[in-house]
Amino acid sequence: MPLVRRTWTAEEADKWTREDGFAIALSPICYFGLTLGVALCLLLRWEGFAISAVSIALIVWMHWIIDPKMKAISEEYEKNQQGYLRDLEDSVRWKQHEQDAP
Amino acid sequence: MNVLFTWLDWLWVAAFLLLMIGSGVLFYRLGRRSQSDFFLAGRGLPWWLPASSVYATHTATDTPMWITGIIYRHGLAGIWYTFFSAWAAISAFVSTRIFRRSLAYTQAEWNVVRFTGLGAEMLRGWMAGWQVFMNMFVLGWVGIAMGKVCAFLFGWPLWVGLVSFSSVCAVYVLAAGYWGVVMADFQQGVIAFLVIMIVSIWGIMTAGGPTGIVEKLTILGETDRLNPFAFTGWWTGEFPAAWFVTMMVIAILGGFGMGTSIDWYPEAQRIQSARTVRDASYSIWWGTLVGLVRNSVWAVAILGFFVLFPGMTETAEYEMGWFRLGFDYLPVGMVGFFFAAILAIHLSTISSHLNLGALYATRDLYQHYWNPEASERTLVWVGRWSTLILLLGSFVYGLMMENITEWLIFALWIMTAGIWLPNILQVIWWRFNAWGYLSAWIANLGFSWLVVWILPEFGVIPELLDYQQFWLLMLLGVGVFIPVTLLTKPEPMDHLVKYYVQARPLGWWGPVRREAERRGLIQPDASPRRALSQS
């Protein structure tokens, strides 16, 4: 089994998996790196260019990992959205107790 | 200083204002169609539109003043003050995803999706009222910052800058609602980003370029200002490493929760306006990243300002540093362009908070508690009236801001310290209930008074630094909301299952997941780890 999975069924994508873990770990590193890297770049420090380059590479990698899963989640969820919106509108009108429990 | 504007400068300003009002007129028909259009642009936006709105909204008139202040005081290490917005790093892939799936218009409405019964309704009412107040406060705060900029530039009385430009902004917010906000934000975001880059790089070059700045700091004996990790010790001084660690914890782990930063509330509206879960995630992630990059550019420009004017001691004087780089050094004819960009920065924040405050007033207060059967047309009109009331209220707040700032910073602190952990627990722990969350808010109110003001005043405890207050308030809160949660009933399983199936939250949701699986609402997880834990 590959380290990163890039094809998903809707049911599988709905679960929290290793790919989410990668995104959660990489994302703050990218933010930290670019905040620091850009400032140092503007001072013409070589560390700034190195940190920025690594951060950009990590951003690309993170999206490569998580994007197929985000697409699968979104497509599946859109199918159910109208029903959920109807529930929400009932709720704001105090009608939620009239619905059957799942 | 009084800046002399040429006809070309005023032309920039007039053209820009026409462009902004024009976007309101253009999207008027879309905005008036329904409540969903007036407040969420019909939930149909591609990720880059709410992303530009995230960036534009959090680039306010007072933002360069604040960042200039901390960089001038602490050097490059001050950049970590601005890192609080990094909560979006994890949030984009966790709480944004969960919140988008809830479909709640507001964080107040989310409370009744996640919790149920009296506790949930009390939370909704409290949060809606608090947010109407907070948005009015932010409008006043940002509005008076514009008043100060105009007073600095033209010598106008404070109220002129406050009232005039917020009123112009209200034209397109009243007409087109969130459609007007987000379309104008896109233009404003692009203009603001470009001008921030131009003025900052211009300022850096004026100060001698990167090499010149480093050389001058060396001559001044201030090379520590170039070190992004120049703290005053681990625990000692006004800027210790312990503060930095606390900031990293608050910012990064805060992304697992909802409402762990005050910025969450406007972001929640942008999340729901995105057309898919994926668009919502990317809008928050990219909008915030651009903001962080902008802060870095600003920081180096302010180092340039420091070497140009190293001896300033008055906060009010050096806080205007970035503005001075633009107005003092840009060529004639470009000053108006710079002022137009400041207007872009200003209008994007004002428009967002006008529409957001009106959303809480309309959806959570008027519709839910007053007129549940209101038609879409009525709700749009209530949205407009709410916008107008917020605008007028912000003028009053803005003009009395000098007297109440300390109180209101304290109010913001209340929102952060003691409820940071409950804001995470409500997302990741199924057993956390409405009473636990409500008790956290109430306890934090009391503890904040005690820890920040009362106990130090009477000498019971020493005056604590802000990061120390954070940890103490969090611990005191735990002593209240954990017992309250465990001593009261969990939310009804029917409600939790319904929420779980729709939102698929991360964390400790085992009993709810198993119940959803038993009811056949979701497929059982057949992974070896789950099979092991169930055996």
PDB file of C-alpha atoms in Angstrom, chain B residues 312-498:
ATOM      1  CA  MET B 312      11.406  57.837  18.200  1.00  0.00           C
ATOM      2  CA  THR B 313      10.020  57.124  21.661  1.00  0.00           C
ATOM      3  CA  GLU B 314       6.365  58.107  21.293  1.00  0.00           C
ATOM      4  CA  THR B 315       4.185  55.190  20.181  1.00  0.00           C
ATOM      5  CA  ALA B 316       1.756  57.482  18.383  1.00  0.00           C
ATOM      6  CA  GLU B 317       4.667  58.852  16.363  1.00  0.00           C
ATOM      7  CA  TYR B 318       6.398  55.642  15.246  1.00  0.00           C
ATOM      8  CA  GLU B 319       3.123  53.751  14.657  1.00  0.00           C
ATOM      9  CA  MET B 320       2.592  55.960  11.599  1.00  0.00           C
ATOM     10  CA  GLY B 321       5.938  54.792  10.175  1.00  0.00           C
ATOM     11  CA  TRP B 322       4.685  52.761   7.244  1.00  0.00           C
ATOM     12  CA  PHE B 323       2.302  55.513   6.180  1.00  0.00           C
ATOM     13  CA  ARG B 324       5.197  57.968   6.309  1.00  0.00           C
ATOM     14  CA  LEU B 325       7.252  55.769   3.985  1.00  0.00           C
ATOM     15  CA  GLY B 326       4.490  56.209   1.404  1.00  0.00           C
ATOM     16  CA  PHE B 327       3.540  59.836   1.898  1.00  0.00           C
ATOM     17  CA  ASP B 328       7.081  61.160   2.455  1.00  0.00           C
ATOM     18  CA  TYR B 329       8.897  59.279  -0.282  1.00  0.00           C
ATOM     19  CA  LEU B 330       6.521  58.326  -3.135  1.00  0.00           C
ATOM     20  CA  PRO B 331       6.729  60.613  -6.198  1.00  0.00           C
ATOM     21  CA  VAL B 332       4.096  63.274  -6.893  1.00  0.00           C
ATOM     22  CA  GLY B 333       0.948  61.809  -8.472  1.00  0.00           C
ATOM     23  CA  MET B 334       1.446  58.488  -6.715  1.00  0.00           C
ATOM     24  CA  VAL B 335       0.450  59.816  -3.302  1.00  0.00           C
ATOM     25  CA  GLY B 336      -3.205  59.783  -4.328  1.00  0.00           C
ATOM     26  CA  PHE B 337      -2.804  56.212  -5.510  1.00  0.00           C
ATOM     27  CA  PHE B 338      -1.396  55.344  -2.092  1.00  0.00           C
ATOM     28  CA  PHE B 339      -4.311  57.053  -0.359  1.00  0.00           C
ATOM     29  CA  ALA B 340      -6.733  55.185  -2.648  1.00  0.00           C
ATOM     30  CA  ALA B 341      -5.075  51.951  -1.507  1.00  0.00           C
ATOM     31  CA  ILE B 342      -5.491  53.000   2.123  1.00  0.00           C
ATOM     32  CA  LEU B 343      -9.165  53.487   1.312  1.00  0.00           C
ATOM     33  CA  ALA B 344      -9.190  49.966  -0.171  1.00  0.00           C
ATOM     34  CA  ILE B 345      -7.704  48.615   3.044  1.00  0.00           C
ATOM     35  CA  HIS B 346     -10.243  50.536   5.080  1.00  0.00           C
ATOM     36  CA  LEU B 347     -13.364  49.785   3.054  1.00  0.00           C
ATOM     37  CA  SER B 348     -12.707  46.048   2.879  1.00  0.00           C
ATOM     38  CA  THR B 349     -12.701  45.752   6.666  1.00  0.00           C
ATOM     39  CA  ILE B 350     -15.651  48.079   7.207  1.00  0.00           C
ATOM     40  CA  SER B 351     -17.821  46.328   4.617  1.00  0.00           C
ATOM     41  CA  SER B 352     -17.122  42.865   6.040  1.00  0.00           C
ATOM     42  CA  HIS B 353     -17.996  43.811   9.595  1.00  0.00           C
ATOM     43  CA  LEU B 354     -21.105  45.735   8.560  1.00  0.00           C
ATOM     44  CA  ASN B 355     -22.447  42.683   6.750  1.00  0.00           C
ATOM     45  CA  LEU B 356     -21.300  40.212   9.406  1.00  0.00           C
ATOM     46  CA  GLY B 357     -22.873  42.115  12.303  1.00  0.00           C
ATOM     47  CA  ALA B 358     -26.087  42.405  10.302  1.00  0.00           C
ATOM     48  CA  LEU B 359     -25.995  38.650   9.664  1.00  0.00           C
ATOM     49  CA  TYR B 360     -26.012  37.843  13.403  1.00  0.00           C
ATOM     50  CA  ALA B 361     -28.736  40.431  14.020  1.00  0.00           C
ATOM     51  CA  THR B 362     -30.909  39.094  11.198  1.00  0.00           C
ATOM     52  CA  ARG B 363     -30.417  35.345  11.240  1.00  0.00           C
ATOM     53  CA  ASP B 364     -29.808  34.633  14.933  1.00  0.00           C
ATOM     54  CA  LEU B 365     -31.804  37.356  16.651  1.00  0.00           C
ATOM     55  CA  TYR B 366     -34.591  38.608  14.362  1.00  0.00           C
ATOM     56  CA  GLN B 367     -35.461  35.458  12.469  1.00  0.00           C
ATOM     57  CA  HIS B 368     -34.835  32.848  15.143  1.00  0.00           C
ATOM     58  CA  TYR B 369     -36.272  34.664  18.169  1.00  0.00           C
ATOM     59  CA  TRP B 370     -38.665  37.245  16.737  1.00  0.00           C
ATOM     60  CA  ASN B 371     -40.096  36.307  13.371  1.00  0.00           C
ATOM     61  CA  PRO B 372     -39.294  32.689  12.397  1.00  0.00           C
ATOM     62  CA  GLU B 373     -41.690  32.758   9.438  1.00  0.00           C
ATOM     63  CA  ALA B 374     -40.318  35.958   7.901  1.00  0.00           C
ATOM     64  CA  SER B 375     -40.192  35.986   4.108  1.00  0.00           C
ATOM     65  CA  GLU B 376     -36.896  36.210   2.222  1.00  0.00           C
ATOM     66  CA  ARG B 377     -37.758  39.762   1.169  1.00  0.00           C
ATOM     67  CA  THR B 378     -38.352  40.784   4.794  1.00  0.00           C
ATOM     68  CA  LEU B 379     -35.089  39.177   5.900  1.00  0.00           C
ATOM     69  CA  VAL B 380     -33.119  41.093   3.277  1.00  0.00           C
ATOM     70  CA  TRP B 381     -34.695  44.332   4.462  1.00  0.00           C
ATOM     71  CA  VAL B 382     -33.973  43.501   8.097  1.00  0.00           C
ATOM     72  CA  GLY B 383     -30.387  42.864   6.974  1.00  0.00           C
ATOM     73  CA  ARG B 384     -30.265  46.344   5.475  1.00  0.00           C
ATOM     74  CA  TRP B 385     -31.730  48.043   8.550  1.00  0.00           C
ATOM     75  CA  SER B 386     -29.304  46.144  10.764  1.00  0.00           C
ATOM     76  CA  THR B 387     -26.432  47.315   8.570  1.00  0.00           C
ATOM     77  CA  LEU B 388     -27.558  50.910   8.982  1.00  0.00           C
ATOM     78  CA  ILE B 389     -27.895  50.610  12.768  1.00  0.00           C
ATOM     79  CA  LEU B 390     -24.432  49.060  13.005  1.00  0.00           C
ATOM     80  CA  LEU B 391     -23.016  51.918  10.958  1.00  0.00           C
ATOM     81  CA  LEU B 392     -24.563  54.571  13.208  1.00  0.00           C
ATOM     82  CA  GLY B 393     -23.521  52.669  16.351  1.00  0.00           C
ATOM     83  CA  SER B 394     -19.955  52.458  15.080  1.00  0.00           C
ATOM     84  CA  PHE B 395     -19.780  56.256  14.816  1.00  0.00           C
ATOM     85  CA  VAL B 396     -20.694  56.547  18.493  1.00  0.00           C
ATOM     86  CA  TYR B 397     -18.179  53.834  19.474  1.00  0.00           C
ATOM     87  CA  GLY B 398     -15.475  55.356  17.315  1.00  0.00           C
ATOM     88  CA  LEU B 399     -15.805  58.787  18.883  1.00  0.00           C
ATOM     89  CA  MET B 400     -15.675  57.437  22.459  1.00  0.00           C
ATOM     90  CA  MET B 401     -12.980  54.866  21.661  1.00  0.00           C
ATOM     91  CA  GLU B 402     -10.176  56.659  23.486  1.00  0.00           C
ATOM     92  CA  ASN B 403     -12.027  56.233  26.773  1.00  0.00           C
ATOM     93  CA  ILE B 404     -13.120  52.653  26.375  1.00  0.00           C
ATOM     94  CA  THR B 405     -10.180  51.041  24.607  1.00  0.00           C
ATOM     95  CA  GLU B 406      -8.765  49.496  27.765  1.00  0.00           C
ATOM     96  CA  TRP B 407     -12.121  47.977  28.662  1.00  0.00           C
ATOM     97  CA  LEU B 408     -12.625  46.603  25.215  1.00  0.00           C
ATOM     98  CA  ILE B 409      -9.162  45.074  24.936  1.00  0.00           C
ATOM     99  CA  PHE B 410     -10.032  43.373  28.178  1.00  0.00           C
ATOM    100  CA  ALA B 411     -13.290  42.173  26.595  1.00  0.00           C
ATOM    101  CA  LEU B 412     -11.310  40.719  23.682  1.00  0.00           C
ATOM    102  CA  TRP B 413      -8.993  38.991  26.119  1.00  0.00           C
ATOM    103  CA  ILE B 414     -12.008  37.396  27.776  1.00  0.00           C
ATOM    104  CA  MET B 415     -12.869  35.870  24.435  1.00  0.00           C
ATOM    105  CA  THR B 416      -9.436  34.355  24.032  1.00  0.00           C
ATOM    106  CA  ALA B 417      -7.907  33.006  27.220  1.00  0.00           C
ATOM    107  CA  GLY B 418     -10.365  30.954  29.234  1.00  0.00           C
ATOM    108  CA  ILE B 419     -12.462  29.658  26.344  1.00  0.00           C
ATOM    109  CA  TRP B 420      -9.631  28.704  24.028  1.00  0.00           C
ATOM    110  CA  LEU B 421      -9.698  25.093  25.200  1.00  0.00           C
ATOM    111  CA  PRO B 422     -13.526  24.775  25.286  1.00  0.00           C
ATOM    112  CA  ASN B 423     -13.564  26.106  21.718  1.00  0.00           C
ATOM    113  CA  ILE B 424     -11.447  23.109  20.754  1.00  0.00           C
ATOM    114  CA  LEU B 425     -13.255  20.585  22.943  1.00  0.00           C
ATOM    115  CA  GLN B 426     -16.643  21.443  21.443  1.00  0.00           C
ATOM    116  CA  VAL B 427     -15.286  20.249  18.097  1.00  0.00           C
ATOM    117  CA  ILE B 428     -13.250  17.196  19.060  1.00  0.00           C
ATOM    118  CA  TRP B 429     -14.992  15.656  22.125  1.00  0.00           C
ATOM    119  CA  TRP B 430     -18.483  14.206  21.855  1.00  0.00           C
ATOM    120  CA  ARG B 431     -19.098  14.377  25.635  1.00  0.00           C
ATOM    121  CA  PHE B 432     -18.547  18.145  25.879  1.00  0.00           C
ATOM    122  CA  ASN B 433     -21.987  19.710  26.190  1.00  0.00           C
ATOM    123  CA  ALA B 434     -23.728  23.071  26.046  1.00  0.00           C
ATOM    124  CA  TRP B 435     -23.638  23.501  29.839  1.00  0.00           C
ATOM    125  CA  GLY B 436     -19.904  22.894  29.923  1.00  0.00           C
ATOM    126  CA  TYR B 437     -19.366  25.481  27.212  1.00  0.00           C
ATOM    127  CA  LEU B 438     -21.700  28.004  28.826  1.00  0.00           C
ATOM    128  CA  SER B 439     -20.015  27.543  32.217  1.00  0.00           C
ATOM    129  CA  ALA B 440     -16.629  28.162  30.561  1.00  0.00           C
ATOM    130  CA  TRP B 441     -17.828  31.542  29.253  1.00  0.00           C
ATOM    131  CA  ILE B 442     -19.277  32.574  32.622  1.00  0.00           C
ATOM    132  CA  ALA B 443     -16.281  31.341  34.640  1.00  0.00           C
ATOM    133  CA  ASN B 444     -13.878  33.089  32.283  1.00  0.00           C
ATOM    134  CA  LEU B 445     -15.697  36.362  32.803  1.00  0.00           C
ATOM    135  CA  GLY B 446     -15.126  36.149  36.554  1.00  0.00           C
ATOM    136  CA  PHE B 447     -11.604  34.716  36.429  1.00  0.00           C
ATOM    137  CA  SER B 448     -10.450  37.325  33.909  1.00  0.00           C
ATOM    138  CA  TRP B 449     -11.486  40.148  36.226  1.00  0.00           C
ATOM    139  CA  LEU B 450      -9.727  38.482  39.120  1.00  0.00           C
ATOM    140  CA  VAL B 451      -6.485  37.528  37.363  1.00  0.00           C
ATOM    141  CA  VAL B 452      -6.047  40.623  35.198  1.00  0.00           C
ATOM    142  CA  TRP B 453      -7.236  43.368  37.555  1.00  0.00           C
ATOM    143  CA  ILE B 454      -8.561  42.567  41.018  1.00  0.00           C
ATOM    144  CA  LEU B 455      -5.974  40.188  42.536  1.00  0.00           C
ATOM    145  CA  PRO B 456      -2.901  42.139  41.308  1.00  0.00           C
ATOM    146  CA  GLU B 457      -4.514  45.369  42.536  1.00  0.00           C
ATOM    147  CA  PHE B 458      -4.813  43.958  46.063  1.00  0.00           C
ATOM    148  CA  GLY B 459      -1.332  42.403  45.918  1.00  0.00           C
ATOM    149  CA  VAL B 460      -2.651  38.824  46.177  1.00  0.00           C
ATOM    150  CA  ILE B 461      -0.772  37.856  43.009  1.00  0.00           C
ATOM    151  CA  PRO B 462       1.867  39.802  41.088  1.00  0.00           C
ATOM    152  CA  GLU B 463       0.973  41.448  37.789  1.00  0.00           C
ATOM    153  CA  LEU B 464       1.333  38.672  35.229  1.00  0.00           C
ATOM    154  CA  LEU B 465       2.536  38.906  31.660  1.00  0.00           C
ATOM    155  CA  ASP B 466      -0.128  38.159  29.058  1.00  0.00           C
ATOM    156  CA  TYR B 467       1.172  34.662  28.267  1.00  0.00           C
ATOM    157  CA  GLN B 468       1.158  33.807  31.993  1.00  0.00           C
ATOM    158  CA  GLN B 469      -2.424  35.059  32.251  1.00  0.00           C
ATOM    159  CA  PHE B 470      -3.361  32.796  29.368  1.00  0.00           C
ATOM    160  CA  TRP B 471      -2.121  29.604  31.012  1.00  0.00           C
ATOM    161  CA  LEU B 472      -3.529  30.514  34.432  1.00  0.00           C
ATOM    162  CA  LEU B 473      -6.964  31.387  33.018  1.00  0.00           C
ATOM    163  CA  MET B 474      -6.994  28.164  31.037  1.00  0.00           C
ATOM    164  CA  LEU B 475      -6.198  26.064  34.106  1.00  0.00           C
ATOM    165  CA  LEU B 476      -8.795  27.858  36.245  1.00  0.00           C
ATOM    166  CA  GLY B 477     -11.381  27.318  33.509  1.00  0.00           C
ATOM    167  CA  VAL B 478     -10.620  23.596  33.326  1.00  0.00           C
ATOM    168  CA  GLY B 479     -11.486  23.397  37.019  1.00  0.00           C
ATOM    169  CA  VAL B 480     -14.994  24.598  36.177  1.00  0.00           C
ATOM    170  CA  PHE B 481     -16.087  23.359  32.752  1.00  0.00           C
ATOM    171  CA  ILE B 482     -14.815  19.788  33.044  1.00  0.00           C
ATOM    172  CA  PRO B 483     -16.781  19.059  36.272  1.00  0.00           C
ATOM    173  CA  VAL B 484     -19.857  20.853  34.881  1.00  0.00           C
ATOM    174  CA  THR B 485     -19.678  18.790  31.686  1.00  0.00           C
ATOM    175  CA  LEU B 486     -19.287  15.493  33.505  1.00  0.00           C
ATOM    176  CA  LEU B 487     -21.955  16.258  36.101  1.00  0.00           C
ATOM    177  CA  THR B 488     -24.579  17.172  33.508  1.00  0.00           C
ATOM    178  CA  LYS B 489     -26.110  14.902  30.895  1.00  0.00           C
ATOM    179  CA  PRO B 490     -24.496  14.461  27.514  1.00  0.00           C
ATOM    180  CA  GLU B 491     -26.349  15.842  24.512  1.00  0.00           C
ATOM    181  CA  PRO B 492     -29.090  13.407  23.359  1.00  0.00           C
ATOM    182  CA  MET B 493     -27.641  10.620  21.221  1.00  0.00           C
ATOM    183  CA  ASP B 494     -30.173  11.254  18.416  1.00  0.00           C
ATOM    184  CA  HIS B 495     -28.921  14.804  18.062  1.00  0.00           C
ATOM    185  CA  LEU B 496     -25.262  13.794  18.253  1.00  0.00           C
ATOM    186  CA  VAL B 497     -25.703  11.073  15.633  1.00  0.00           C
ATOM    187  CA  LYS B 498     -27.416  13.503  13.283  1.00  0.00           C
TER     188      LYS B 498
END
